[in-house]
Coordinates of C-alpha atoms in Angstrom, one line a residue:
M1 CA 115.9 76.0 115.5
K2 CA 112.3 77.2 115.4
I3 CA 113.1 80.1 117.6
L4 CA 115.9 81.2 115.3
Y5 CA 113.5 81.0 112.4
V6 CA 111.0 83.2 114.2
I7 CA 113.6 85.7 115.3
V8 CA 114.9 86.0 111.7
S9 CA 111.4 86.3 110.3
V10 CA 110.3 89.0 112.7
T11 CA 113.6 91.0 112.2
C12 CA 113.1 90.9 108.4
F13 CA 109.5 92.0 108.8
I14 CA 110.4 94.9 111.1
F15 CA 113.1 96.1 108.7
S16 CA 110.8 95.8 105.6
A17 CA 108.1 97.7 107.4
C18 CA 110.5 100.6 108.1
I19 CA 111.4 101.1 104.4
P20 CA 108.9 103.3 102.6
S21 CA 107.4 101.6 99.5
Y22 CA 105.7 103.5 96.8
S23 CA 104.9 100.5 94.6
S24 CA 103.9 97.0 95.5
G25 CA 102.0 94.1 94.0
V26 CA 100.9 90.5 94.1
S27 CA 100.4 87.9 91.4
S28 CA 98.5 84.7 91.0
P29 CA 100.5 81.4 91.5
D30 CA 100.8 80.9 87.8
G31 CA 101.7 84.6 87.2
K32 CA 99.0 85.3 84.7
I33 CA 97.0 87.8 86.9
K34 CA 98.9 90.6 88.6
L35 CA 97.5 93.3 91.0
S36 CA 99.8 96.4 91.4
F37 CA 99.4 99.2 94.0
S38 CA 101.3 102.5 93.7
L39 CA 101.3 105.9 95.4
T40 CA 101.4 109.0 93.2
N41 CA 103.4 112.1 94.1
D42 CA 100.2 113.7 95.4
K43 CA 99.7 110.8 97.7
Q44 CA 96.8 109.2 95.8
M45 CA 96.6 105.4 95.8
T46 CA 96.2 103.7 92.4
Y47 CA 95.6 100.1 91.4
Q48 CA 96.2 98.1 88.2
V49 CA 95.1 94.6 87.2
T50 CA 96.9 92.9 84.3
V51 CA 96.0 89.5 82.8
N52 CA 98.6 87.8 80.7
D53 CA 100.7 91.0 80.7
T54 CA 97.7 93.0 79.2
L55 CA 96.4 95.9 81.3
E56 CA 92.8 95.2 82.1
I57 CA 91.7 97.6 84.9
I58 CA 93.0 100.8 86.3
M59 CA 91.5 101.9 89.6
A60 CA 92.3 105.4 90.9
K61 CA 90.9 107.3 93.8
G62 CA 89.4 110.6 92.6
G63 CA 89.4 114.0 94.2
G64 CA 86.4 113.2 96.4
Q65 CA 85.6 109.9 98.1
A66 CA 84.5 108.2 94.9
I67 CA 86.7 105.5 93.4
T68 CA 86.9 105.4 89.6
F69 CA 87.1 102.1 87.7
I70 CA 88.6 102.4 84.2
P71 CA 88.3 99.3 82.1
V72 CA 91.1 99.3 79.5
L73 CA 89.9 98.0 76.1

């Protein structure tokens, strides 16, 4: 039974890795804090942090190597 579980898990992982994803995120166990990642059309990675469904931080990679932190008030 464990082997079947491992085979199914690995198969799901392989198929999910093959599908391109442009937006992804994680949340805290209680769902109050969420971290979202997305890829813009010009291939720039952006991040957002929300607390209690209120946008708190936007983090975007600029044109150079610097990362810009934008606190949302």
